[in-house]
Amino acid sequence: MKFCIFGAGGTGGTLAAYLAMANNDVTLIARGQHLKAIQEKGLVLHTNHRGTVTVDNIKAVTADEYVDTPDVLFVCVKYYNIEDAIAFAHEKAGQDTLIVPILNVFGTGGVMQEKLTELTCLDGCIYVMSEIEAPGVIYQSNKILRVIFGYRPKQEGKLIDKARQLEQILRDAEIKAHFSDNIIRDALQKFAFVSPAAAAGSYYDSSCEVFQTPGEKRDMFAGLIKEVENLGNAMGADFQQDLVETGLKMMDALKPGSTMSMQRDIQRGRQSEFSGLVTRVVSLGKEYGVSVPLYEKINDWGAAKAIK
């Protein structure tokens, strides 16, 4: 398969490195100094569990320079760049391209599918802790690397054989992959940690320690998870675990000082995924008739602060 990975940050860079290390045909869409460094020296993957590896068999180009048609297009950008990914897919993807967005924001595949009606957009999510450490260098701080993808309910199963093949290719590349038969449930289970952690962390401008001890802030975090769980139940998701209990355990396992990327972007005055991780939940609550007062509170706070 020919893989194209749109977005060369922590998620896309890590995925590209593992796939290329397993000798897959990988093209990474990047830009700026990060792109230049990869083109000149290869992509450096710095990890705590397998040392530092230079991956020199990755092709790296700008979006405009990409001239191939991929078998699989992984979309790994921040939610505020989703329109760029849609434009890229519209121009570069073909009828036999499997498009797999693995963003933090729930339901991105459906958002893309609405504008790419002739193509096949699945939904997906990824569990990874990584970031750009320097131009051309990705730091993966934890060995967890898990990709889940699948078709939405009532979505026509075009390219299903390719999707099954993709699962095995990812596993052969030492990526824990799961071709899900309930992607709504599985994607929401991840979203039910990422979104509440980002929302609460940003609202209180606090790192994980304050959410690891009993009190108002931990209760807010748990309450946000419960609102996502209630939303999932209204969507028909059959959760296999208690999302609040699971989320609290994940929070308690974080190293002191840990924060979510949305929170760091807000602190630095950058564009963030607030609309996807907070405002979108409020919109989905209205759509499904689910009360989400804590999300509404944080969304109102974000609006007053003019957070983007």
PDB file of C-alpha atoms in Angstrom:
ATOM      1  CA  MET A   1       0.000   0.000   0.000  1.00  0.00           C
ATOM      2  CA  LYS A   2       0.977   3.600  -0.555  1.00  0.00           C
ATOM      3  CA  PHE A   3       0.496   5.620   2.612  1.00  0.00           C
ATOM      4  CA  CYS A   4       0.084   9.375   2.705  1.00  0.00           C
ATOM      5  CA  ILE A   5       0.096  11.031   6.112  1.00  0.00           C
ATOM      6  CA  PHE A   6      -1.312  14.543   6.135  1.00  0.00           C
ATOM      7  CA  GLY A   7       0.203  16.290   9.130  1.00  0.00           C
ATOM      8  CA  ALA A   8       3.723  15.758  10.450  1.00  0.00           C
ATOM      9  CA  GLY A   9       3.304  16.616  14.115  1.00  0.00           C
ATOM     10  CA  GLY A  10       3.520  14.210  17.025  1.00  0.00           C
ATOM     11  CA  THR A  11       0.717  11.969  15.772  1.00  0.00           C
ATOM     12  CA  GLY A  12       1.518  11.947  12.053  1.00  0.00           C
ATOM     13  CA  GLY A  13       5.263  11.877  12.556  1.00  0.00           C
ATOM     14  CA  THR A  14       5.124   8.891  14.910  1.00  0.00           C
ATOM     15  CA  LEU A  15       2.754   6.988  12.635  1.00  0.00           C
ATOM     16  CA  ALA A  16       4.943   7.701   9.601  1.00  0.00           C
ATOM     17  CA  ALA A  17       8.086   6.577  11.412  1.00  0.00           C
ATOM     18  CA  TYR A  18       6.658   3.218  12.523  1.00  0.00           C
ATOM     19  CA  LEU A  19       5.164   2.469   9.119  1.00  0.00           C
ATOM     20  CA  ALA A  20       8.397   3.368   7.335  1.00  0.00           C
ATOM     21  CA  MET A  21      10.513   1.344   9.762  1.00  0.00           C
ATOM     22  CA  ALA A  22       8.430  -1.658   8.661  1.00  0.00           C
ATOM     23  CA  ASN A  23       9.406  -0.841   5.049  1.00  0.00           C
ATOM     24  CA  ASN A  24       6.051   0.556   3.968  1.00  0.00           C
ATOM     25  CA  ASP A  25       5.771   3.183   1.218  1.00  0.00           C
ATOM     26  CA  VAL A  26       5.172   6.368   3.237  1.00  0.00           C
ATOM     27  CA  THR A  27       4.874   9.987   2.168  1.00  0.00           C
ATOM     28  CA  LEU A  28       4.615  12.617   4.885  1.00  0.00           C
ATOM     29  CA  ILE A  29       2.962  15.956   4.136  1.00  0.00           C
ATOM     30  CA  ALA A  30       4.813  18.612   6.095  1.00  0.00           C
ATOM     31  CA  ARG A  31       5.911  22.225   5.866  1.00  0.00           C
ATOM     32  CA  GLY A  32       8.454  24.792   7.025  1.00  0.00           C
ATOM     33  CA  GLN A  33      11.655  23.944   8.856  1.00  0.00           C
ATOM     34  CA  HIS A  34      10.242  20.597   9.952  1.00  0.00           C
ATOM     35  CA  LEU A  35       9.850  19.552   6.311  1.00  0.00           C
ATOM     36  CA  LYS A  36      13.284  20.850   5.370  1.00  0.00           C
ATOM     37  CA  ALA A  37      14.948  18.914   8.185  1.00  0.00           C
ATOM     38  CA  ILE A  38      13.188  15.666   7.265  1.00  0.00           C
ATOM     39  CA  GLN A  39      14.150  16.061   3.608  1.00  0.00           C
ATOM     40  CA  GLU A  40      17.791  16.717   4.476  1.00  0.00           C
ATOM     41  CA  LYS A  41      18.404  14.275   7.328  1.00  0.00           C
ATOM     42  CA  GLY A  42      15.411  11.931   7.566  1.00  0.00           C
ATOM     43  CA  LEU A  43      12.874  11.838  10.380  1.00  0.00           C
ATOM     44  CA  VAL A  44      14.370  11.314  13.826  1.00  0.00           C
ATOM     45  CA  LEU A  45      12.207   9.375  16.286  1.00  0.00           C
ATOM     46  CA  HIS A  46      13.347   9.923  19.877  1.00  0.00           C
ATOM     47  CA  THR A  47      11.821   7.516  22.383  1.00  0.00           C
ATOM     48  CA  ASN A  48      12.391   6.300  25.916  1.00  0.00           C
ATOM     49  CA  HIS A  49      11.639   2.663  25.076  1.00  0.00           C
ATOM     50  CA  ARG A  50      13.587   2.038  21.857  1.00  0.00           C
ATOM     51  CA  GLY A  51      16.194   4.783  21.846  1.00  0.00           C
ATOM     52  CA  THR A  52      16.668   7.256  19.020  1.00  0.00           C
ATOM     53  CA  VAL A  53      16.191   6.141  15.433  1.00  0.00           C
ATOM     54  CA  THR A  54      16.711   8.039  12.190  1.00  0.00           C
ATOM     55  CA  VAL A  55      14.145   6.951   9.613  1.00  0.00           C
ATOM     56  CA  ASP A  56      15.514   7.840   6.198  1.00  0.00           C
ATOM     57  CA  ASN A  57      13.057   6.043   3.892  1.00  0.00           C
ATOM     58  CA  ILE A  58      10.185   8.493   4.363  1.00  0.00           C
ATOM     59  CA  LYS A  59       9.297  10.767   1.470  1.00  0.00           C
ATOM     60  CA  ALA A  60       8.418  14.253   2.697  1.00  0.00           C
ATOM     61  CA  VAL A  61       6.778  16.932   0.550  1.00  0.00           C
ATOM     62  CA  THR A  62       4.378  19.844   0.759  1.00  0.00           C
ATOM     63  CA  ALA A  63       0.698  19.315   0.035  1.00  0.00           C
ATOM     64  CA  ASP A  64       1.074  20.975  -3.360  1.00  0.00           C
ATOM     65  CA  GLU A  65       4.079  18.812  -4.284  1.00  0.00           C
ATOM     66  CA  TYR A  66       2.302  15.506  -3.653  1.00  0.00           C
ATOM     67  CA  VAL A  67       1.468  13.967  -7.038  1.00  0.00           C
ATOM     68  CA  ASP A  68       0.511  10.388  -6.162  1.00  0.00           C
ATOM     69  CA  THR A  69      -2.813   8.734  -5.294  1.00  0.00           C
ATOM     70  CA  PRO A  70      -2.595   7.022  -1.905  1.00  0.00           C
ATOM     71  CA  ASP A  71      -4.151   3.717  -0.912  1.00  0.00           C
ATOM     72  CA  VAL A  72      -4.525   5.046   2.624  1.00  0.00           C
ATOM     73  CA  LEU A  73      -4.652   8.698   3.657  1.00  0.00           C
ATOM     74  CA  PHE A  74      -4.185   9.264   7.376  1.00  0.00           C
ATOM     75  CA  VAL A  75      -5.334  12.723   8.452  1.00  0.00           C
ATOM     76  CA  CYS A  76      -3.313  13.836  11.477  1.00  0.00           C
ATOM     77  CA  VAL A  77      -3.820  17.601  11.712  1.00  0.00           C
ATOM     78  CA  LYS A  78      -5.420  19.681  14.437  1.00  0.00           C
ATOM     79  CA  TYR A  79      -9.173  20.134  14.051  1.00  0.00           C
ATOM     80  CA  TYR A  80      -8.848  23.780  13.056  1.00  0.00           C
ATOM     81  CA  ASN A  81      -6.960  22.624   9.943  1.00  0.00           C
ATOM     82  CA  ILE A  82      -9.615  20.119   8.886  1.00  0.00           C
ATOM     83  CA  GLU A  83     -10.646  22.212   5.863  1.00  0.00           C
ATOM     84  CA  ASP A  84      -7.076  21.955   4.542  1.00  0.00           C
ATOM     85  CA  ALA A  85      -7.276  18.177   4.885  1.00  0.00           C
ATOM     86  CA  ILE A  86     -10.620  18.084   3.087  1.00  0.00           C
ATOM     87  CA  ALA A  87      -9.218  20.160   0.214  1.00  0.00           C
ATOM     88  CA  PHE A  88      -6.177  17.886   0.004  1.00  0.00           C
ATOM     89  CA  ALA A  89      -8.308  14.735  -0.046  1.00  0.00           C
ATOM     90  CA  HIS A  90     -10.612  16.207  -2.659  1.00  0.00           C
ATOM     91  CA  GLU A  91      -7.646  16.834  -4.957  1.00  0.00           C
ATOM     92  CA  LYS A  92      -5.385  13.848  -4.223  1.00  0.00           C
ATOM     93  CA  ALA A  93      -7.523  10.928  -3.047  1.00  0.00           C
ATOM     94  CA  GLY A  94      -9.183   8.471  -5.417  1.00  0.00           C
ATOM     95  CA  GLN A  95     -12.111   6.072  -5.406  1.00  0.00           C
ATOM     96  CA  ASP A  96      -9.866   3.367  -3.914  1.00  0.00           C
ATOM     97  CA  THR A  97      -8.344   5.585  -1.224  1.00  0.00           C
ATOM     98  CA  LEU A  98      -9.236   4.785   2.367  1.00  0.00           C
ATOM     99  CA  ILE A  99      -9.318   8.063   4.332  1.00  0.00           C
ATOM    100  CA  VAL A 100      -8.738   7.651   8.068  1.00  0.00           C
ATOM    101  CA  PRO A 101      -8.779  10.801  10.237  1.00  0.00           C
ATOM    102  CA  ILE A 102      -7.287  10.222  13.676  1.00  0.00           C
ATOM    103  CA  LEU A 103      -7.799  13.556  15.373  1.00  0.00           C
ATOM    104  CA  ASN A 104      -8.606  14.336  18.998  1.00  0.00           C
ATOM    105  CA  VAL A 105     -12.055  15.547  17.990  1.00  0.00           C
ATOM    106  CA  PHE A 106     -14.874  13.013  17.888  1.00  0.00           C
ATOM    107  CA  GLY A 107     -16.699  12.413  14.608  1.00  0.00           C
ATOM    108  CA  THR A 108     -14.187  14.004  12.254  1.00  0.00           C
ATOM    109  CA  GLY A 109     -14.725  11.289   9.650  1.00  0.00           C
ATOM    110  CA  GLY A 110     -18.385  12.191   9.383  1.00  0.00           C
ATOM    111  CA  VAL A 111     -17.499  15.869   9.026  1.00  0.00           C
ATOM    112  CA  MET A 112     -15.116  15.037   6.180  1.00  0.00           C
ATOM    113  CA  GLN A 113     -17.547  12.640   4.520  1.00  0.00           C
ATOM    114  CA  GLU A 114     -20.191  15.352   4.188  1.00  0.00           C
ATOM    115  CA  LYS A 115     -17.838  17.278   1.898  1.00  0.00           C
ATOM    116  CA  LEU A 116     -16.225  14.260   0.205  1.00  0.00           C
ATOM    117  CA  THR A 117     -19.354  12.395  -0.805  1.00  0.00           C
ATOM    118  CA  GLU A 118     -17.683  10.340  -3.548  1.00  0.00           C
ATOM    119  CA  LEU A 119     -14.846   9.133  -1.314  1.00  0.00           C
ATOM    120  CA  THR A 120     -14.600   6.767   1.661  1.00  0.00           C
ATOM    121  CA  CYS A 121     -13.948   8.482   5.002  1.00  0.00           C
ATOM    122  CA  LEU A 122     -13.829   6.273   8.063  1.00  0.00           C
ATOM    123  CA  ASP A 123     -13.655   7.459  11.662  1.00  0.00           C
ATOM    124  CA  GLY A 124     -10.697   6.767  13.881  1.00  0.00           C
ATOM    125  CA  CYS A 125      -8.639   7.709  16.900  1.00  0.00           C
ATOM    126  CA  ILE A 126      -5.119   7.191  18.162  1.00  0.00           C
ATOM    127  CA  TYR A 127      -3.541   6.693  21.561  1.00  0.00           C
ATOM    128  CA  VAL A 128      -0.038   8.194  21.512  1.00  0.00           C
ATOM    129  CA  MET A 129       2.041  10.607  23.565  1.00  0.00           C
ATOM    130  CA  SER A 130       4.370  12.429  21.217  1.00  0.00           C
ATOM    131  CA  GLU A 131       5.276  15.883  19.959  1.00  0.00           C
ATOM    132  CA  ILE A 132       7.727  17.725  17.728  1.00  0.00           C
ATOM    133  CA  GLU A 133      10.867  18.114  19.817  1.00  0.00           C
ATOM    134  CA  ALA A 134      12.806  20.046  17.163  1.00  0.00           C
ATOM    135  CA  PRO A 135      12.584  20.404  13.366  1.00  0.00           C
ATOM    136  CA  GLY A 136      12.778  16.877  11.981  1.00  0.00           C
ATOM    137  CA  VAL A 137      12.610  15.286  15.449  1.00  0.00           C
ATOM    138  CA  ILE A 138       9.589  13.567  17.031  1.00  0.00           C
ATOM    139  CA  TYR A 139       9.685  12.730  20.733  1.00  0.00           C
ATOM    140  CA  GLN A 140       7.494   9.785  21.736  1.00  0.00           C
ATOM    141  CA  SER A 141       7.472   9.934  25.536  1.00  0.00           C
ATOM    142  CA  ASN A 142       5.501   6.747  26.132  1.00  0.00           C
ATOM    143  CA  LYS A 143       5.490   3.484  24.186  1.00  0.00           C
ATOM    144  CA  ILE A 144       1.699   3.414  23.861  1.00  0.00           C
ATOM    145  CA  LEU A 145       0.739   3.498  20.188  1.00  0.00           C
ATOM    146  CA  ARG A 146      -2.746   2.306  19.361  1.00  0.00           C
ATOM    147  CA  VAL A 147      -4.885   3.096  16.316  1.00  0.00           C
ATOM    148  CA  ILE A 148      -8.608   2.334  16.147  1.00  0.00           C
ATOM    149  CA  PHE A 149     -10.646   2.867  12.993  1.00  0.00           C
ATOM    150  CA  GLY A 150     -13.947   1.740  11.536  1.00  0.00           C
ATOM    151  CA  TYR A 151     -17.073   2.466   9.549  1.00  0.00           C
ATOM    152  CA  ARG A 152     -19.852   4.543  11.053  1.00  0.00           C
ATOM    153  CA  PRO A 153     -23.345   3.006  11.509  1.00  0.00           C
ATOM    154  CA  LYS A 154     -25.230   2.744   8.196  1.00  0.00           C
ATOM    155  CA  GLN A 155     -22.102   3.761   6.286  1.00  0.00           C
ATOM    156  CA  GLU A 156     -21.640   1.728   3.124  1.00  0.00           C
ATOM    157  CA  GLY A 157     -18.696  -0.652   3.603  1.00  0.00           C
ATOM    158  CA  LYS A 158     -16.710   0.296   0.518  1.00  0.00           C
ATOM    159  CA  LEU A 159     -13.073  -0.864   0.575  1.00  0.00           C
ATOM    160  CA  ILE A 160     -13.718  -3.149   3.541  1.00  0.00           C
ATOM    161  CA  ASP A 161     -11.073  -5.638   2.373  1.00  0.00           C
ATOM    162  CA  LYS A 162      -8.539  -2.826   2.306  1.00  0.00           C
ATOM    163  CA  ALA A 163      -9.567  -1.800   5.811  1.00  0.00           C
ATOM    164  CA  ARG A 164      -8.957  -5.344   7.065  1.00  0.00           C
ATOM    165  CA  GLN A 165      -5.595  -5.387   5.315  1.00  0.00           C
ATOM    166  CA  LEU A 166      -4.708  -2.051   6.909  1.00  0.00           C
ATOM    167  CA  GLU A 167      -5.263  -3.494  10.366  1.00  0.00           C
ATOM    168  CA  GLN A 168      -2.670  -6.209   9.732  1.00  0.00           C
ATOM    169  CA  ILE A 169      -0.151  -3.835   8.145  1.00  0.00           C
ATOM    170  CA  LEU A 170      -0.324  -1.575  11.189  1.00  0.00           C
ATOM    171  CA  ARG A 171       0.147  -4.534  13.534  1.00  0.00           C
ATOM    172  CA  ASP A 172       3.143  -5.702  11.518  1.00  0.00           C
ATOM    173  CA  ALA A 173       4.588  -2.212  12.072  1.00  0.00           C
ATOM    174  CA  GLU A 174       4.319  -2.657  15.873  1.00  0.00           C
ATOM    175  CA  ILE A 175       1.229  -0.456  16.063  1.00  0.00           C
ATOM    176  CA  LYS A 176      -1.641  -1.888  18.090  1.00  0.00           C
ATOM    177  CA  ALA A 177      -4.418  -1.617  15.533  1.00  0.00           C
ATOM    178  CA  HIS A 178      -8.090  -2.448  15.830  1.00  0.00           C
ATOM    179  CA  PHE A 179     -10.584  -2.448  12.965  1.00  0.00           C
ATOM    180  CA  SER A 180     -13.605  -1.626  15.100  1.00  0.00           C
ATOM    181  CA  ASP A 181     -17.167  -2.791  14.554  1.00  0.00           C
ATOM    182  CA  ASN A 182     -18.375   0.053  16.814  1.00  0.00           C
ATOM    183  CA  ILE A 183     -16.248   3.099  16.087  1.00  0.00           C
ATOM    184  CA  ILE A 184     -18.749   5.484  17.715  1.00  0.00           C
ATOM    185  CA  ARG A 185     -18.254   3.723  21.048  1.00  0.00           C
ATOM    186  CA  ASP A 186     -14.510   3.273  20.683  1.00  0.00           C
ATOM    187  CA  ALA A 187     -13.816   6.833  19.536  1.00  0.00           C
ATOM    188  CA  LEU A 188     -15.992   8.288  22.297  1.00  0.00           C
ATOM    189  CA  GLN A 189     -14.096   6.253  24.911  1.00  0.00           C
ATOM    190  CA  LYS A 190     -10.932   8.130  23.975  1.00  0.00           C
ATOM    191  CA  PHE A 191     -12.719  11.444  23.522  1.00  0.00           C
ATOM    192  CA  ALA A 192     -14.217  11.017  27.012  1.00  0.00           C
ATOM    193  CA  PHE A 193     -10.733  11.505  28.466  1.00  0.00           C
ATOM    194  CA  VAL A 194      -9.075  13.914  26.042  1.00  0.00           C
ATOM    195  CA  SER A 195     -11.946  16.400  25.881  1.00  0.00           C
ATOM    196  CA  PRO A 196     -12.694  16.622  29.639  1.00  0.00           C
ATOM    197  CA  ALA A 197      -8.993  16.782  30.505  1.00  0.00           C
ATOM    198  CA  ALA A 198      -8.412  19.571  27.992  1.00  0.00           C
ATOM    199  CA  ALA A 199     -11.573  21.438  28.995  1.00  0.00           C
ATOM    200  CA  ALA A 200     -10.981  21.255  32.753  1.00  0.00           C
ATOM    201  CA  GLY A 201      -7.244  21.886  32.464  1.00  0.00           C
ATOM    202  CA  SER A 202      -7.839  24.989  30.361  1.00  0.00           C
ATOM    203  CA  TYR A 203     -10.685  26.312  32.508  1.00  0.00           C
ATOM    204  CA  TYR A 204      -8.675  26.039  35.725  1.00  0.00           C
ATOM    205  CA  ASP A 205      -5.300  26.664  34.026  1.00  0.00           C
ATOM    206  CA  SER A 206      -3.974  23.704  35.999  1.00  0.00           C
ATOM    207  CA  SER A 207      -1.817  20.655  35.337  1.00  0.00           C
ATOM    208  CA  CYS A 208      -2.826  17.116  36.218  1.00  0.00           C
ATOM    209  CA  GLU A 209      -1.903  17.239  39.916  1.00  0.00           C
ATOM    210  CA  VAL A 210      -4.983  19.256  40.884  1.00  0.00           C
ATOM    211  CA  PHE A 211      -7.233  16.676  39.239  1.00  0.00           C
ATOM    212  CA  GLN A 212      -5.518  13.808  41.052  1.00  0.00           C
ATOM    213  CA  THR A 213      -6.742  14.874  44.481  1.00  0.00           C
ATOM    214  CA  PRO A 214     -10.348  15.098  45.747  1.00  0.00           C
ATOM    215  CA  GLY A 215     -12.061  18.442  45.413  1.00  0.00           C
ATOM    216  CA  GLU A 216     -13.943  20.781  43.122  1.00  0.00           C
ATOM    217  CA  LYS A 217     -11.551  20.460  40.181  1.00  0.00           C
ATOM    218  CA  ARG A 218     -11.531  16.657  40.186  1.00  0.00           C
ATOM    219  CA  ASP A 219     -15.326  16.706  40.449  1.00  0.00           C
ATOM    220  CA  MET A 220     -15.491  19.000  37.415  1.00  0.00           C
ATOM    221  CA  PHE A 221     -13.270  16.630  35.413  1.00  0.00           C
ATOM    222  CA  ALA A 222     -15.395  13.619  36.411  1.00  0.00           C
ATOM    223  CA  GLY A 223     -18.594  15.526  35.644  1.00  0.00           C
ATOM    224  CA  LEU A 224     -17.392  16.382  32.143  1.00  0.00           C
ATOM    225  CA  ILE A 225     -16.652  12.711  31.500  1.00  0.00           C
ATOM    226  CA  LYS A 226     -20.159  11.805  32.659  1.00  0.00           C
ATOM    227  CA  GLU A 227     -21.668  14.312  30.224  1.00  0.00           C
ATOM    228  CA  VAL A 228     -19.757  12.710  27.332  1.00  0.00           C
ATOM    229  CA  GLU A 229     -20.890   9.291  28.536  1.00  0.00           C
ATOM    230  CA  ASN A 230     -24.514  10.453  28.622  1.00  0.00           C
ATOM    231  CA  LEU A 231     -24.128  11.828  25.114  1.00  0.00           C
ATOM    232  CA  GLY A 232     -22.708   8.514  23.939  1.00  0.00           C
ATOM    233  CA  ASN A 233     -25.610   6.617  25.469  1.00  0.00           C
ATOM    234  CA  ALA A 234     -28.026   8.860  23.566  1.00  0.00           C
ATOM    235  CA  MET A 235     -26.138   7.995  20.390  1.00  0.00           C
ATOM    236  CA  GLY A 236     -26.563   4.310  21.068  1.00  0.00           C
ATOM    237  CA  ALA A 237     -22.999   3.559  22.163  1.00  0.00           C
ATOM    238  CA  ASP A 238     -22.737   0.434  24.309  1.00  0.00           C
ATOM    239  CA  PHE A 239     -19.757   1.254  26.491  1.00  0.00           C
ATOM    240  CA  GLN A 240     -17.765  -1.702  27.769  1.00  0.00           C
ATOM    241  CA  GLN A 241     -16.430   0.158  30.803  1.00  0.00           C
ATOM    242  CA  ASP A 242     -17.252   2.882  33.304  1.00  0.00           C
ATOM    243  CA  LEU A 243     -15.865   5.943  31.531  1.00  0.00           C
ATOM    244  CA  VAL A 244     -15.625   8.052  34.697  1.00  0.00           C
ATOM    245  CA  GLU A 245     -13.676   5.375  36.548  1.00  0.00           C
ATOM    246  CA  THR A 246     -11.428   4.794  33.537  1.00  0.00           C
ATOM    247  CA  GLY A 247     -10.818   8.517  33.024  1.00  0.00           C
ATOM    248  CA  LEU A 248      -9.909   9.094  36.657  1.00  0.00           C
ATOM    249  CA  LYS A 249      -7.417   6.223  36.542  1.00  0.00           C
ATOM    250  CA  MET A 250      -5.850   7.673  33.394  1.00  0.00           C
ATOM    251  CA  MET A 251      -5.594  11.093  35.026  1.00  0.00           C
ATOM    252  CA  ASP A 252      -4.053   9.601  38.168  1.00  0.00           C
ATOM    253  CA  ALA A 253      -1.412   7.840  36.058  1.00  0.00           C
ATOM    254  CA  LEU A 254      -0.136  11.054  34.434  1.00  0.00           C
ATOM    255  CA  LYS A 255       3.252  12.422  35.418  1.00  0.00           C
ATOM    256  CA  PRO A 256       3.274  15.643  37.483  1.00  0.00           C
ATOM    257  CA  GLY A 257       3.059  18.714  35.300  1.00  0.00           C
ATOM    258  CA  SER A 258       1.218  16.970  32.463  1.00  0.00           C
ATOM    259  CA  THR A 259      -1.213  19.086  30.444  1.00  0.00           C
ATOM    260  CA  MET A 260      -3.249  18.640  27.260  1.00  0.00           C
ATOM    261  CA  SER A 261      -2.170  20.161  23.954  1.00  0.00           C
ATOM    262  CA  MET A 262      -5.263  22.399  23.763  1.00  0.00           C
ATOM    263  CA  GLN A 263      -4.388  23.880  27.110  1.00  0.00           C
ATOM    264  CA  ARG A 264      -0.808  24.552  26.045  1.00  0.00           C
ATOM    265  CA  ASP A 265      -1.987  26.223  22.849  1.00  0.00           C
ATOM    266  CA  ILE A 266      -4.324  28.500  24.812  1.00  0.00           C
ATOM    267  CA  GLN A 267      -1.556  29.403  27.249  1.00  0.00           C
ATOM    268  CA  ARG A 268       0.707  30.378  24.350  1.00  0.00           C
ATOM    269  CA  GLY A 269      -1.982  32.421  22.643  1.00  0.00           C
ATOM    270  CA  ARG A 270      -2.168  30.048  19.692  1.00  0.00           C
ATOM    271  CA  GLN A 271      -5.154  28.722  17.820  1.00  0.00           C
ATOM    272  CA  SER A 272      -6.522  25.716  19.690  1.00  0.00           C
ATOM    273  CA  GLU A 273      -8.981  22.850  19.289  1.00  0.00           C
ATOM    274  CA  PHE A 274     -11.468  24.493  21.659  1.00  0.00           C
ATOM    275  CA  SER A 275     -14.254  24.459  19.073  1.00  0.00           C
ATOM    276  CA  GLY A 276     -13.787  20.727  18.479  1.00  0.00           C
ATOM    277  CA  LEU A 277     -13.194  19.602  22.056  1.00  0.00           C
ATOM    278  CA  VAL A 278     -15.674  21.851  23.864  1.00  0.00           C
ATOM    279  CA  THR A 279     -18.089  23.704  21.580  1.00  0.00           C
ATOM    280  CA  ARG A 280     -18.777  20.576  19.531  1.00  0.00           C
ATOM    281  CA  VAL A 281     -19.979  18.750  22.669  1.00  0.00           C
ATOM    282  CA  VAL A 282     -22.439  21.568  23.377  1.00  0.00           C
ATOM    283  CA  SER A 283     -23.729  21.311  19.799  1.00  0.00           C
ATOM    284  CA  LEU A 284     -24.049  17.528  20.006  1.00  0.00           C
ATOM    285  CA  GLY A 285     -25.882  17.896  23.312  1.00  0.00           C
ATOM    286  CA  LYS A 286     -28.485  20.078  21.621  1.00  0.00           C
ATOM    287  CA  GLU A 287     -28.699  17.698  18.666  1.00  0.00           C
ATOM    288  CA  TYR A 288     -29.333  14.635  20.839  1.00  0.00           C
ATOM    289  CA  GLY A 289     -31.291  16.340  23.606  1.00  0.00           C
ATOM    290  CA  VAL A 290     -28.651  15.689  26.279  1.00  0.00           C
ATOM    291  CA  SER A 291     -27.963  18.170  29.078  1.00  0.00           C
ATOM    292  CA  VAL A 292     -24.287  19.214  29.214  1.00  0.00           C
ATOM    293  CA  PRO A 293     -24.228  22.096  31.740  1.00  0.00           C
ATOM    294  CA  LEU A 294     -20.526  21.774  32.594  1.00  0.00           C
ATOM    295  CA  TYR A 295     -19.527  21.919  28.938  1.00  0.00           C
ATOM    296  CA  GLU A 296     -21.861  24.891  28.468  1.00  0.00           C
ATOM    297  CA  LYS A 297     -20.158  26.641  31.392  1.00  0.00           C
ATOM    298  CA  ILE A 298     -16.691  26.132  29.932  1.00  0.00           C
ATOM    299  CA  ASN A 299     -17.887  27.016  26.440  1.00  0.00           C
ATOM    300  CA  ASP A 300     -19.325  30.312  27.754  1.00  0.00           C
ATOM    301  CA  TRP A 301     -16.021  30.970  29.520  1.00  0.00           C
ATOM    302  CA  GLY A 302     -14.146  30.348  26.285  1.00  0.00           C
ATOM    303  CA  ALA A 303     -16.444  32.665  24.371  1.00  0.00           C
ATOM    304  CA  ALA A 304     -15.906  35.432  26.932  1.00  0.00           C
ATOM    305  CA  LYS A 305     -12.142  34.934  26.611  1.00  0.00           C
ATOM    306  CA  ALA A 306     -12.436  34.875  22.797  1.00  0.00           C
ATOM    307  CA  ILE A 307     -10.592  31.543  22.723  1.00  0.00           C
ATOM    308  CA  LYS A 308     -10.255  30.036  19.283  1.00  0.00           C
TER     309      LYS A 308
END
